[in-house]
Coordinates of N, CA, C and O in Angstrom, one line a residue:
G1 N -62.4 61.9 -132.0 CA -61.5 61.4 -131.0 C -62.1 61.6 -129.6 O -63.3 61.9 -129.4
L2 N -61.3 61.3 -128.6 CA -61.7 61.3 -127.2 C -61.6 62.7 -126.6 O -60.5 63.3 -126.7
S3 N -62.6 63.2 -126.0 CA -62.5 64.5 -125.4 C -61.6 64.5 -124.1 O -61.8 63.6 -123.3
T4 N -60.7 65.4 -124.0 CA -59.7 65.4 -122.9 C -60.3 66.0 -121.6 O -59.7 65.9 -120.6
D5 N -61.5 66.6 -121.8 CA -62.2 67.2 -120.6 C -62.5 66.1 -119.5 O -62.5 66.3 -118.3
F6 N -62.7 64.8 -120.0 CA -63.2 63.8 -119.1 C -62.1 62.8 -118.8 O -62.4 61.7 -118.4
I7 N -60.9 63.1 -118.9 CA -59.8 62.1 -118.7 C -59.0 62.6 -117.5 O -58.6 63.8 -117.5
F8 N -58.9 61.8 -116.5 CA -58.1 62.1 -115.3 C -56.8 61.2 -115.3 O -57.0 60.0 -115.6
L9 N -55.7 61.8 -115.0 CA -54.5 60.9 -115.0 C -54.2 60.6 -113.5 O -54.1 61.5 -112.7
F10 N -54.3 59.3 -113.2 CA -54.0 58.9 -111.8 C -52.5 58.6 -111.6 O -51.8 58.4 -112.6
P11 N -52.1 58.6 -110.3 CA -50.6 58.5 -110.1 C -50.0 57.3 -110.8 O -48.8 57.4 -111.2
N12 N -50.7 56.2 -110.9 CA -50.1 55.0 -111.6 C -50.2 55.2 -113.1 O -50.0 54.2 -113.8
H13 N -50.6 56.4 -113.6 CA -50.6 56.7 -115.0 C -51.7 55.9 -115.8 O -51.5 55.7 -117.0
R14 N -52.7 55.4 -115.2 CA -53.8 54.8 -115.9 C -54.8 55.8 -116.3 O -55.1 56.7 -115.5
L15 N -55.3 55.8 -117.5 CA -56.3 56.7 -117.9 C -57.7 56.3 -117.3 O -58.0 55.1 -117.3
V16 N -58.3 57.3 -116.7 CA -59.6 57.0 -116.1 C -60.7 57.8 -116.8 O -60.7 59.0 -116.8
T17 N -61.6 57.1 -117.5 CA -62.7 57.7 -118.3 C -64.0 57.7 -117.5 O -64.1 56.9 -116.5
P18 N -65.0 58.4 -117.8 CA -66.3 58.4 -117.1 C -66.8 57.0 -117.0 O -67.4 56.6 -115.9
A19 N -66.7 56.2 -118.0 CA -67.2 54.8 -118.0 C -66.5 54.0 -116.9 O -67.1 53.2 -116.2
C20 N -65.2 54.3 -116.8 CA -64.4 53.6 -115.8 C -64.8 54.0 -114.4 O -64.9 53.2 -113.5
L21 N -65.1 55.3 -114.2 CA -65.6 55.8 -112.9 C -66.9 55.2 -112.6 O -67.2 54.9 -111.4
E22 N -67.8 55.0 -113.6 CA -69.1 54.4 -113.4 C -68.9 53.0 -112.8 O -69.6 52.6 -111.9
K23 N -68.0 52.3 -113.4 CA -67.7 50.9 -112.9 C -67.2 50.9 -111.5 O -67.6 50.1 -110.7
L24 N -66.4 51.9 -111.1 CA -65.9 52.0 -109.8 C -67.0 52.2 -108.8 O -67.1 51.6 -107.7
N25 N -68.0 53.1 -109.2 CA -69.1 53.4 -108.4 C -70.0 52.2 -108.2 O -70.5 51.9 -107.1
Q26 N -70.2 51.4 -109.3 CA -71.0 50.2 -109.2 C -70.3 49.2 -108.2 O -71.0 48.6 -107.4
R27 N -69.0 49.1 -108.3 CA -68.3 48.2 -107.5 C -68.4 48.6 -106.0 O -68.6 47.8 -105.1
R28 N -68.4 49.9 -105.8 CA -68.6 50.4 -104.4 C -70.0 50.1 -103.9 O -70.1 49.7 -102.8
D29 N -71.0 50.3 -104.8 CA -72.4 49.9 -104.4 C -72.4 48.4 -104.0 O -73.0 48.1 -103.0
I30 N -71.8 47.6 -104.8 CA -71.9 46.2 -104.6 C -71.2 45.8 -103.3 O -71.7 45.1 -102.5
S31 N -70.0 46.5 -103.1 CA -69.3 46.1 -101.9 C -70.0 46.6 -100.6 O -70.0 45.9 -99.6
S32 N -70.7 47.7 -100.7 CA -71.5 48.1 -99.5 C -72.7 47.2 -99.3 O -73.1 46.9 -98.2
W33 N -73.3 46.7 -100.4 CA -74.4 45.7 -100.3 C -73.9 44.4 -99.7 O -74.5 43.9 -98.8
L34 N -72.7 44.0 -100.2 CA -72.1 42.8 -99.6 C -71.8 42.9 -98.1 O -72.0 42.0 -97.3
A35 N -71.2 44.1 -97.8 CA -70.9 44.3 -96.4 C -72.2 44.3 -95.5 O -72.1 43.9 -94.3
R36 N -73.3 44.8 -96.0 CA -74.5 44.8 -95.3 C -75.0 43.4 -95.1 O -75.5 43.0 -94.0
W37 N -75.0 42.5 -96.1 CA -75.5 41.2 -96.0 C -74.5 40.2 -95.5 O -74.9 39.1 -95.0
F38 N -73.2 40.4 -95.7 CA -72.2 39.5 -95.2 C -71.2 40.2 -94.3 O -70.1 40.6 -94.8
P39 N -71.6 40.5 -93.1 CA -70.7 41.3 -92.2 C -69.4 40.7 -92.0 O -69.3 39.5 -92.0
R40 N -68.3 41.5 -91.9 CA -67.0 41.0 -91.7 C -66.8 40.3 -90.4 O -66.2 39.3 -90.3
T41 N -67.5 40.8 -89.4 CA -67.4 40.1 -88.1 C -68.8 39.5 -87.9 O -69.8 40.1 -87.7
P42 N -68.8 38.1 -87.9 CA -70.1 37.4 -87.8 C -70.7 37.6 -86.5 O -70.0 37.9 -85.5
A43 N -72.0 37.5 -86.4 CA -72.7 37.5 -85.2 C -72.4 36.3 -84.3 O -71.9 35.3 -84.9
K44 N -72.7 36.3 -83.1 CA -72.5 35.2 -82.2 C -73.6 34.2 -82.4 O -74.8 34.6 -82.6
S45 N -73.4 32.9 -82.3 CA -74.4 31.9 -82.3 C -75.3 32.1 -81.0 O -74.7 32.5 -80.0
V46 N -76.6 31.9 -81.1 CA -77.4 32.0 -80.0 C -77.9 30.6 -79.6 O -77.9 29.6 -80.4
V47 N -78.2 30.4 -78.3 CA -78.8 29.1 -77.8 C -80.2 28.9 -78.4 O -81.1 29.7 -78.1
A48 N -80.4 27.9 -79.2 CA -81.7 27.7 -79.8 C -82.5 26.9 -78.8 O -83.7 27.3 -78.5
L49 N -82.0 25.9 -78.2 CA -82.6 25.0 -77.2 C -81.6 24.6 -76.2 O -80.4 24.7 -76.5
K50 N -82.0 24.0 -75.1 CA -81.0 23.5 -74.1 C -80.9 22.0 -74.0 O -80.3 21.5 -73.1
T51 N -81.5 21.3 -75.0 CA -81.5 19.9 -75.1 C -81.3 19.5 -76.6 O -81.8 20.2 -77.4
P52 N -80.5 18.4 -76.8 CA -80.3 18.1 -78.2 C -81.6 17.5 -78.9 O -82.5 17.2 -78.2
I53 N -81.6 17.4 -80.2 CA -82.7 16.8 -80.9 C -82.3 15.5 -81.5 O -81.2 15.4 -82.2
K54 N -83.1 14.4 -81.3 CA -82.8 13.1 -81.9 C -83.3 13.1 -83.3 O -84.4 13.5 -83.6
V55 N -82.3 12.7 -84.2 CA -82.6 12.8 -85.7 C -82.2 11.5 -86.3 O -81.1 10.9 -86.0
E56 N -83.0 11.0 -87.2 CA -82.6 9.8 -88.0 C -82.0 10.3 -89.3 O -82.6 10.9 -90.1
L57 N -80.6 10.1 -89.4 CA -79.9 10.5 -90.6 C -80.0 9.4 -91.6 O -79.9 8.2 -91.3
V58 N -80.1 9.8 -92.9 CA -80.2 8.8 -94.0 C -78.9 8.8 -94.7 O -78.4 9.8 -95.2
A59 N -78.3 7.6 -94.9 CA -77.0 7.5 -95.6 C -77.0 8.1 -97.0 O -78.0 8.0 -97.7
G60 N -76.0 8.9 -97.2 CA -75.8 9.6 -98.5 C -76.5 10.9 -98.6 O -76.3 11.7 -99.6
K61 N -77.4 11.2 -97.6 CA -78.1 12.5 -97.7 C -77.3 13.6 -97.1 O -76.6 13.4 -96.1
T62 N -77.4 14.8 -97.7 CA -76.7 16.0 -97.2 C -77.6 16.8 -96.3 O -78.8 17.1 -96.7
Y63 N -77.1 17.2 -95.2 CA -77.9 18.1 -94.2 C -77.2 19.4 -94.0 O -76.0 19.5 -94.2
R64 N -78.0 20.4 -93.6 CA -77.4 21.7 -93.3 C -77.8 22.0 -91.8 O -78.9 22.4 -91.6
W65 N -76.8 21.8 -90.9 CA -77.0 22.0 -89.5 C -76.9 23.5 -89.2 O -76.0 24.2 -89.6
C66 N -77.9 24.0 -88.5 CA -78.0 25.4 -88.1 C -76.8 25.8 -87.2 O -76.7 25.2 -86.1
V67 N -76.0 26.7 -87.6 CA -74.9 27.2 -86.7 C -75.3 28.4 -85.9 O -74.8 28.6 -84.8
C68 N -76.1 29.3 -86.5 CA -76.4 30.5 -85.8 C -77.4 30.4 -84.7 O -77.4 31.3 -83.8
G69 N -78.2 29.4 -84.6 CA -79.2 29.2 -83.5 C -80.5 29.9 -83.8 O -81.4 29.8 -82.9
R70 N -80.6 30.6 -84.9 CA -81.8 31.4 -85.1 C -82.9 30.7 -86.0 O -84.0 31.2 -86.1
S71 N -82.5 29.5 -86.5 CA -83.5 28.8 -87.4 C -84.7 28.3 -86.6 O -84.6 28.0 -85.4
K72 N -85.9 28.3 -87.2 CA -87.1 27.9 -86.6 C -87.3 26.4 -86.9 O -88.3 25.8 -86.5
K73 N -86.3 25.8 -87.6 CA -86.4 24.4 -88.0 C -85.3 23.6 -87.3 O -84.7 22.7 -88.0
Q74 N -85.0 23.9 -86.1 CA -83.9 23.2 -85.4 C -84.0 21.7 -85.5 O -85.1 21.2 -85.5
P75 N -82.8 21.0 -85.7 CA -81.5 21.5 -85.6 C -81.0 22.0 -87.0 O -79.8 22.3 -87.2
F76 N -81.9 22.1 -88.0 CA -81.5 22.4 -89.4 C -81.6 23.8 -89.7 O -82.4 24.6 -89.1
C77 N -81.0 24.2 -90.8 CA -81.0 25.6 -91.3 C -82.3 25.9 -92.0 O -82.8 25.1 -92.8
D78 N -82.9 27.1 -91.8 CA -84.0 27.6 -92.5 C -83.7 28.9 -93.2 O -84.6 29.6 -93.7
G79 N -82.4 29.3 -93.2 CA -82.0 30.6 -93.9 C -82.0 31.8 -93.0 O -81.7 32.9 -93.5
S80 N -82.4 31.6 -91.8 CA -82.4 32.8 -90.8 C -81.1 33.5 -90.7 O -81.1 34.7 -90.6
H81 N -80.0 32.7 -90.8 CA -78.7 33.3 -90.7 C -78.5 34.4 -91.8 O -77.8 35.4 -91.5
F82 N -79.1 34.2 -92.9 CA -78.9 35.1 -94.0 C -79.8 36.4 -93.9 O -79.4 37.5 -93.9
F83 N -81.1 36.1 -93.6 CA -82.1 37.2 -93.5 C -81.9 38.0 -92.3 O -82.2 39.2 -92.3
Q84 N -81.3 37.5 -91.3 CA -81.0 38.3 -90.1 C -79.5 38.8 -90.1 O -79.0 39.4 -89.2
R85 N -78.9 38.7 -91.3 CA -77.6 39.2 -91.6 C -76.5 38.9 -90.5 O -75.9 39.8 -90.0
T86 N -76.4 37.6 -90.2 CA -75.5 37.2 -89.1 C -74.1 37.1 -89.6 O -73.1 37.1 -88.8
G87 N -73.9 36.8 -90.9 CA -72.5 36.6 -91.4 C -72.1 35.1 -91.2 O -71.0 34.8 -91.5
L88 N -73.0 34.3 -90.7 CA -72.7 32.9 -90.4 C -73.3 32.0 -91.5 O -74.1 32.5 -92.3
S89 N -72.9 30.8 -91.6 CA -73.4 29.8 -92.6 C -73.6 28.5 -91.9 O -73.0 28.2 -90.9
P90 N -74.6 27.7 -92.4 CA -74.8 26.4 -91.8 C -73.7 25.5 -92.1 O -72.9 25.7 -93.0
L91 N -73.6 24.4 -91.3 CA -72.6 23.4 -91.5 C -73.2 22.3 -92.3 O -74.2 21.7 -91.9
K92 N -72.7 22.1 -93.5 CA -73.2 21.1 -94.5 C -72.4 19.8 -94.2 O -71.2 19.8 -94.0
F93 N -73.2 18.7 -94.0 CA -72.5 17.4 -93.8 C -73.4 16.3 -94.5 O -74.6 16.5 -94.6
K94 N -72.7 15.3 -94.8 CA -73.3 14.1 -95.5 C -73.3 12.9 -94.6 O -72.2 12.6 -94.0
A95 N -74.4 12.3 -94.4 CA -74.5 11.2 -93.5 C -73.8 10.0 -94.2 O -74.1 9.7 -95.3
Q96 N -72.9 9.4 -93.5 CA -72.1 8.2 -94.0 C -73.0 6.9 -93.9 O -72.8 6.1 -94.8
E97 N -73.8 6.9 -92.9 CA -74.7 5.7 -92.7 C -76.0 6.1 -92.2 O -76.1 7.2 -91.6
T98 N -77.0 5.3 -92.3 CA -78.3 5.6 -91.8 C -78.3 5.2 -90.3 O -78.0 4.1 -89.9
R99 N -78.5 6.3 -89.4 CA -78.5 6.0 -88.0 C -79.1 7.2 -87.3 O -79.3 8.2 -87.8
T100 N -79.5 6.9 -86.0 CA -80.1 7.9 -85.2 C -79.0 8.6 -84.4 O -78.1 7.9 -83.8
V101 N -79.0 9.9 -84.4 CA -78.0 10.7 -83.7 C -78.7 11.8 -82.9 O -79.8 12.1 -83.1
M102 N -77.9 12.4 -81.9 CA -78.4 13.5 -81.2 C -77.6 14.7 -81.8 O -76.4 14.8 -81.7
L103 N -78.4 15.7 -82.3 CA -77.8 16.9 -82.9 C -77.9 18.0 -81.9 O -79.0 18.2 -81.3
C104 N -76.9 18.8 -81.8 CA -76.8 19.9 -80.9 C -77.7 21.0 -81.2 O -77.8 21.4 -82.4
T105 N -78.4 21.6 -80.2 CA -79.2 22.8 -80.4 C -78.7 24.0 -79.5 O -79.2 25.1 -79.7
C106 N -77.8 23.7 -78.6 CA -77.3 24.8 -77.8 C -76.2 25.6 -78.5 O -75.9 26.7 -78.1
K107 N -75.7 25.0 -79.6 CA -74.7 25.6 -80.5 C -73.3 25.8 -79.8 O -72.5 26.5 -80.3
A108 N -73.1 25.1 -78.7 CA -71.8 25.2 -78.0 C -71.0 23.9 -78.0 O -70.0 23.9 -77.4
T109 N -71.5 22.9 -78.7 CA -70.8 21.7 -78.8 C -69.4 21.8 -79.4 O -69.2 22.7 -80.2
Q110 N -68.5 21.0 -79.0 CA -67.1 21.0 -79.5 C -67.0 20.0 -80.7 O -66.0 19.9 -81.3
K111 N -68.1 19.3 -80.9 CA -68.2 18.3 -82.0 C -69.3 18.5 -83.0 O -70.1 17.6 -83.2
P112 N -69.5 19.7 -83.5 CA -70.6 20.0 -84.4 C -70.7 19.1 -85.6 O -69.6 18.7 -86.1
P113 N -71.9 18.6 -86.0 CA -73.2 19.0 -85.5 C -73.7 18.2 -84.3 O -74.8 18.4 -83.9
Y114 N -72.9 17.3 -83.8 CA -73.3 16.4 -82.8 C -73.3 16.9 -81.4 O -72.4 17.7 -81.0
C115 N -74.2 16.5 -80.5 CA -74.2 16.9 -79.1 C -73.1 16.2 -78.4 O -72.8 15.1 -78.6
D116 N -72.4 17.0 -77.6 CA -71.3 16.4 -76.8 C -71.5 16.6 -75.3 O -70.7 16.5 -74.5
G117 N -72.8 17.0 -75.0 CA -73.2 17.2 -73.6 C -73.0 18.6 -73.0 O -73.3 18.8 -71.9
T118 N -72.4 19.5 -73.8 CA -72.2 20.8 -73.4 C -73.4 21.5 -72.8 O -73.3 22.4 -71.9
H119 N -74.6 21.2 -73.4 CA -75.8 21.8 -72.9 C -76.1 21.6 -71.4 O -76.8 22.4 -70.8
R120 N -75.5 20.6 -70.8 CA -75.7 20.3 -69.4 C -74.9 21.3 -68.5 O -75.1 21.3 -67.3
S121 N -73.9 22.0 -69.1 CA -73.1 22.9 -68.4 C -73.9 24.0 -67.8 O -74.9 24.4 -68.3
E122 N -73.4 24.6 -66.7 CA -74.1 25.7 -66.0 C -74.2 26.9 -66.9 O -75.2 27.6 -67.0
R123 N -73.1 27.1 -67.7 CA -73.1 28.2 -68.6 C -74.3 28.2 -69.6 O -74.9 29.2 -69.8
V124 N -74.6 27.0 -70.2 CA -75.7 26.9 -71.1 C -77.0 26.9 -70.4 O -77.9 27.6 -70.8
Q125 N -77.1 26.2 -69.3 CA -78.4 26.1 -68.5 C -78.8 27.5 -68.0 O -80.0 27.8 -67.9
K126 N -77.8 28.3 -67.6 CA -78.2 29.7 -67.1 C -78.4 30.7 -68.2 O -79.0 31.7 -68.0
A127 N -78.0 30.3 -69.5 CA -78.2 31.3 -70.6 C -79.7 31.3 -71.0 O -80.5 30.4 -70.7
E128 N -80.1 32.4 -71.6 CA -81.4 32.6 -72.1 C -81.5 32.0 -73.5 O -80.6 32.2 -74.3
V129 N -82.6 31.3 -73.8 CA -82.8 30.8 -75.1 C -83.0 32.0 -76.1 O -83.6 33.0 -75.8
G130 N -82.2 31.9 -77.2 CA -82.2 33.1 -78.1 C -81.2 34.1 -77.9 O -81.0 35.0 -78.6
A131 N -80.4 33.9 -76.8 CA -79.3 34.8 -76.5 C -77.9 34.1 -76.7 O -77.8 32.9 -76.6
P132 N -76.9 34.9 -77.0 CA -75.6 34.2 -77.2 C -75.0 33.8 -75.8 O -75.4 34.3 -74.8
L133 N -74.1 32.9 -75.9 CA -73.4 32.4 -74.6 C -72.4 33.4 -74.2 O -71.7 34.0 -75.0

């Protein structure tokens, strides 16, 4: 039978065995790992550049626009948001038609991923590249 030395009775009357406690510990390790890599409060986006980038989008192709501003492959994502633990994710979008567009790199546009002219504002122009607004 089961040794009663290792059984704890919790207030909700569930039996907790050592194996069960082990699982709880693993879950705690996983959640602290998750918290480290996926912070609850995301970092602020930083100004990558102060002018948009002209890009030829191809119909039907999916793109990942950098939201965090830390990518070295502007205006697209290179995974920096993850490795720098920002808690941010790229904006995935599919081009509906093949056309040339201006994609935002100041990360302050109100129409992401497209440039809306916000980079011309004093706020963006006075900001430091690589710093949040």
